[in-house]
Coordinates of C-alpha atoms in Angstrom, one line a residue:
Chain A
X1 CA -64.5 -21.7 -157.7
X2 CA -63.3 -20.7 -154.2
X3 CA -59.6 -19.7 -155.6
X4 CA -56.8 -19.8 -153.1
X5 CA -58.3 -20.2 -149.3
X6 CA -56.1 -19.6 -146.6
X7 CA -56.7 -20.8 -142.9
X8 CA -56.7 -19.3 -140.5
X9 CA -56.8 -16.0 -140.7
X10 CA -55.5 -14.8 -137.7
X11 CA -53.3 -16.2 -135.2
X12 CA -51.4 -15.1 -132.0
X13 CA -48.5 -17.9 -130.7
X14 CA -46.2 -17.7 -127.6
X15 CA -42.4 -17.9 -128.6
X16 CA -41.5 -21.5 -129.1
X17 CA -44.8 -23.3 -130.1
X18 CA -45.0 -24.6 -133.9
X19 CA -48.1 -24.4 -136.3
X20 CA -49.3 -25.0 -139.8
X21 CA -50.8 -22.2 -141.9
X22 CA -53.1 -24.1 -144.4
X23 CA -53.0 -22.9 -148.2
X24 CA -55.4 -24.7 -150.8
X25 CA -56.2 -23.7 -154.0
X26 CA -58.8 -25.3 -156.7
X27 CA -57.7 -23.9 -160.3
X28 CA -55.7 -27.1 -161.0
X29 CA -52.2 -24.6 -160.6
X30 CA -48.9 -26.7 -160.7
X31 CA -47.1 -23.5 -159.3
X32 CA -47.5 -22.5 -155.3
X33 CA -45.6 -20.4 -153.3
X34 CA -45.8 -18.5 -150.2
X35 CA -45.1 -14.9 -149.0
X36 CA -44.4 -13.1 -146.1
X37 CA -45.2 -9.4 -145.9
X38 CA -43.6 -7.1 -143.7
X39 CA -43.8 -3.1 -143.5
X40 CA -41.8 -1.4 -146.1
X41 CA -40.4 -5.1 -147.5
X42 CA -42.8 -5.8 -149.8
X43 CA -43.3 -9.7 -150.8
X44 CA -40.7 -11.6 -149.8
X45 CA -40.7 -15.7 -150.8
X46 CA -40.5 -18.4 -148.3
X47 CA -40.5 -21.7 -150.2
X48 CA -42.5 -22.3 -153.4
X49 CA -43.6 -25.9 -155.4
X50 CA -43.7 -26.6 -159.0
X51 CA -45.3 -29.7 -158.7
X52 CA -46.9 -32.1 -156.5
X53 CA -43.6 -33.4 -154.7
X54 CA -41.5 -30.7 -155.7
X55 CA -40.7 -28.4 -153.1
X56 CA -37.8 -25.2 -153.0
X57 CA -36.5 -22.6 -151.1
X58 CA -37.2 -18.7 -151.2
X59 CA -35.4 -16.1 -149.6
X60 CA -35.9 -16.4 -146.7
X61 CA -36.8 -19.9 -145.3
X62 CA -35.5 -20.4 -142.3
X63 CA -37.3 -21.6 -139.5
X64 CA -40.2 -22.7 -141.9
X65 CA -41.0 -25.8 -143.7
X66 CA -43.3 -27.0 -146.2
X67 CA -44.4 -30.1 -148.4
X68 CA -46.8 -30.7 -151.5
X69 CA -48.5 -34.4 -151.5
X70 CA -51.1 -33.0 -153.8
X71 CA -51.5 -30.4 -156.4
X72 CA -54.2 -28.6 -154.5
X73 CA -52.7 -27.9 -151.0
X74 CA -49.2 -26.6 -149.7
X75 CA -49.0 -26.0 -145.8
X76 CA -46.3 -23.9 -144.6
X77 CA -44.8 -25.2 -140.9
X78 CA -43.3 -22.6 -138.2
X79 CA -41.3 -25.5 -136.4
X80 CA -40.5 -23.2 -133.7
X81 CA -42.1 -19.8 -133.8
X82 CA -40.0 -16.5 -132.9
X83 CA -40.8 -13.1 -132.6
X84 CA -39.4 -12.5 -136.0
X85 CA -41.7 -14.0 -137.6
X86 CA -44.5 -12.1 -136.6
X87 CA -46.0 -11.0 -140.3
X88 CA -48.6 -11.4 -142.6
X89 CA -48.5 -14.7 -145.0
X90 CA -49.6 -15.1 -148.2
X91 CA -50.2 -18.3 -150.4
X92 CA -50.4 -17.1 -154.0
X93 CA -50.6 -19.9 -157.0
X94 CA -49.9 -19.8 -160.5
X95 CA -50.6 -21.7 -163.9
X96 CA -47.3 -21.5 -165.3
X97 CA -44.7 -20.3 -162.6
X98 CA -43.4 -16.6 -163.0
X99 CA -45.0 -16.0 -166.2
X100 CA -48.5 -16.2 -165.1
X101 CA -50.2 -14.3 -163.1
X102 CA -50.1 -14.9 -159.3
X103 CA -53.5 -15.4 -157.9
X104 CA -52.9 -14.4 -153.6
X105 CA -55.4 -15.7 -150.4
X106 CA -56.4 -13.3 -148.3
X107 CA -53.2 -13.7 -145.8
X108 CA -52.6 -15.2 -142.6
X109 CA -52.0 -12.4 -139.7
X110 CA -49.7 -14.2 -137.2
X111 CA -48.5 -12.5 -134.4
X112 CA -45.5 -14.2 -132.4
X113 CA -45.7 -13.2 -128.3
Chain B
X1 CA -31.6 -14.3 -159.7
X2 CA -33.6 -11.0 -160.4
X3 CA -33.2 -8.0 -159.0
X4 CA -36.4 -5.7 -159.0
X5 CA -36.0 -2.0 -157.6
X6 CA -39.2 -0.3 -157.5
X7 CA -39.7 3.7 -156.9
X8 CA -41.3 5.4 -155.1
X9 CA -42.0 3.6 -152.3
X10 CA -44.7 6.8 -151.7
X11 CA -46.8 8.8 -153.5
X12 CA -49.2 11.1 -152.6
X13 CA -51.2 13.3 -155.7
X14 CA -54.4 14.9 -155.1
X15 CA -57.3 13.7 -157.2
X16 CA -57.5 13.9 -161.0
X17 CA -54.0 14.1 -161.3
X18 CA -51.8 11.5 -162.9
X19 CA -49.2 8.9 -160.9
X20 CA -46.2 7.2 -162.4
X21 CA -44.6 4.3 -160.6
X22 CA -41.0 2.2 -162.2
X23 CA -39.7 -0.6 -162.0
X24 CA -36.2 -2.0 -163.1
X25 CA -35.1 -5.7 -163.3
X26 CA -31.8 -7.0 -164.1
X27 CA -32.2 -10.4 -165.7
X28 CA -32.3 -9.5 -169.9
X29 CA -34.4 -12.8 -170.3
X30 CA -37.6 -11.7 -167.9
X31 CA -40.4 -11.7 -170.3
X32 CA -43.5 -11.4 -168.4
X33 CA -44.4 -8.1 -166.5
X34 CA -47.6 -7.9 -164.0
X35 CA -48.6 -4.9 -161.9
X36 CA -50.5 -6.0 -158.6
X37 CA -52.7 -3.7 -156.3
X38 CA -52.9 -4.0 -152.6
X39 CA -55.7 -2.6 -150.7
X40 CA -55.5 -1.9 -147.0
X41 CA -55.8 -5.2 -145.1
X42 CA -56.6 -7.0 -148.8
X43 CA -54.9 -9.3 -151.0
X44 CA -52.5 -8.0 -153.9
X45 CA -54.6 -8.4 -157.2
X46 CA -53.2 -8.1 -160.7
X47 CA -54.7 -5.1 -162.5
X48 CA -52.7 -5.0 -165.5
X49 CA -49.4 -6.7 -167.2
X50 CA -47.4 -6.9 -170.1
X51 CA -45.4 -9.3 -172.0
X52 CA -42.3 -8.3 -173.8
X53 CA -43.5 -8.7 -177.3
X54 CA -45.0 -5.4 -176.6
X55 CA -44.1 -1.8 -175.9
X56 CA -47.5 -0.3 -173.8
X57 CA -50.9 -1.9 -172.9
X58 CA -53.8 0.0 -171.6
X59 CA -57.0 -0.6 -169.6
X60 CA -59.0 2.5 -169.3
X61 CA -57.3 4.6 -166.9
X62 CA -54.5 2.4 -166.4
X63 CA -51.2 1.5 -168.8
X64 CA -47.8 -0.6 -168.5
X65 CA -45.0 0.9 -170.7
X66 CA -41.8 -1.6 -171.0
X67 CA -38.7 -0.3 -172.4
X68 CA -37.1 -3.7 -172.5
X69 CA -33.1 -2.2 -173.7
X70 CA -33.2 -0.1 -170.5
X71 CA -34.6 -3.0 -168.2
X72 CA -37.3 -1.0 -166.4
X73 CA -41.2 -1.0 -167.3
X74 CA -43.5 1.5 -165.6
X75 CA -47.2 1.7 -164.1
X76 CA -49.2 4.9 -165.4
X77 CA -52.8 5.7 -163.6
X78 CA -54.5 8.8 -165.2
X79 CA -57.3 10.9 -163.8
X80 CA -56.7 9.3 -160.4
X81 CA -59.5 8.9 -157.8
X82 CA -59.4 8.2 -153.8
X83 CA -60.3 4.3 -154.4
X84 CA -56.6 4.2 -156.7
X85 CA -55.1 4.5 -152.6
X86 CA -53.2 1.3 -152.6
X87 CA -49.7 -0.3 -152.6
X88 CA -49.0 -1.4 -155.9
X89 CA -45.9 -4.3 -156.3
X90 CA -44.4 -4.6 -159.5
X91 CA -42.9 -8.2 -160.5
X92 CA -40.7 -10.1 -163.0
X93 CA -39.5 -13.1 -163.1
X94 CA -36.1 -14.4 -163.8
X95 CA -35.6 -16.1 -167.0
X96 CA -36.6 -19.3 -166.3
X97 CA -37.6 -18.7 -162.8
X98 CA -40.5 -20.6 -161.6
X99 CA -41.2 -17.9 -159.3
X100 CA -41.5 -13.8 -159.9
X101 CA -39.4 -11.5 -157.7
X102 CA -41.5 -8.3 -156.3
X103 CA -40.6 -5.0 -155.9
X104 CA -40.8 -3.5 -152.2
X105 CA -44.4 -1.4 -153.5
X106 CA -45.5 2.0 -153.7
X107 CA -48.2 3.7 -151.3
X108 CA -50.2 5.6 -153.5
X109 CA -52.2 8.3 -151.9
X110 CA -54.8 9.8 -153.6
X111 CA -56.4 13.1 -152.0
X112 CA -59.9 14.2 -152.6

């Protein structure tokens, strides 16, 4: 029981170039959501899914994208990456949404050039 | 949606002693209340939470008191020890949020 596996773990982009942080998770969790971490801002949500198919905005989702086709994977898109968005990701899932706990990969470290 | 203020956002006690962290929320209907710890370059990992049925939970050195008519619930670590160094995020979610809010997170230093 692997949990929730991010990929990769690090990654450094030039300004402009797109990518796709993998999150996938094998507890059978409706609930997915992803994270970005930033000094002194604590946890700040991107988009989340309740659902294969079901997909919503955080609070701060510009400039990323995401989609759920299956239960056990949600991939977050940087269409066009920017230096703003250098930051540490997290994937976390959950059983039952916000009253469950979240279980958190171990991050992403993305650095934007 | 919620609104989760979490302080302090440091706090540094020297080893033995005890550290007290709050958090308030805003949305009356949050039921659910989950400390996480963050090591340095680690995940966050939930080491204690409390559902509103209940006042206090413990966990050897660790508790979660709620005070739901106030809206806050705090994080209490007794007899604290070097490896308690962390950031630990509060959370609560909005009444029918699918999603928990976090607070910003305290750095707690612990010195030997």
């Amino acid at each position: 029981n692997a949990g929730v596996t991010q990929t990769p773990k690090f990654q450094v982009l030039k300004t402009g170039q797109s990518m796709t942080l993998q999150c996938a998770q094998d507890m059978n969790h409706e609930y997915m959501s992803w994270y970005r971490q930033d000094p002194g801002m604590g946890l700040r949500l991107i988009h989340y899914s309740v659902g294969a198919g079901i997909t919503d905005q955080g609070e701060v989702p510009n400039g990323y994208n995401v989609s759920r086709s299956t239960t056990e994977d949600f991939p977050l898109r940087l269409l066009s990456a920017a230096p703003s968005q250098t930051s540490v990701y997290f994937c976390a899932s959950s059983r039952q949404g916000g009253n469950q706990p979240q279980h958190f990969g171990d991050g992403t470290r993305l650095s934007i050039l | 949606g919620e609104n989760v203020e979490q302080h302090p956002s440091t706090l540094s006690v020297q080893e033995g002693d005890s550290a007290v962290i709050k958090c308030t929320y805003s949305d009356s209907a949050s039921n659910y209340f989950p400390w996480y710890k963050q090591e340095l370059g680690k995940r966050p990992q939930l080491i204690i939470d409390i559902r509103s049925n209940v006042g206090e939970k413990k966990d050897q050195r660790i508790a979660v008191t709620l005070n739901k008519t106030a809206k806050h619930f705090s994080l209490h670590i007794t007899e604290t020890q070097p490896e308690d160094s962390a950031v630990y995020f509060c959370a609560a979610p909005s009444g029918g949020s699918y999603i928990p809010t976090f607070g910003r997170g305290t750095s707690l230093i612990v010195h030997p």
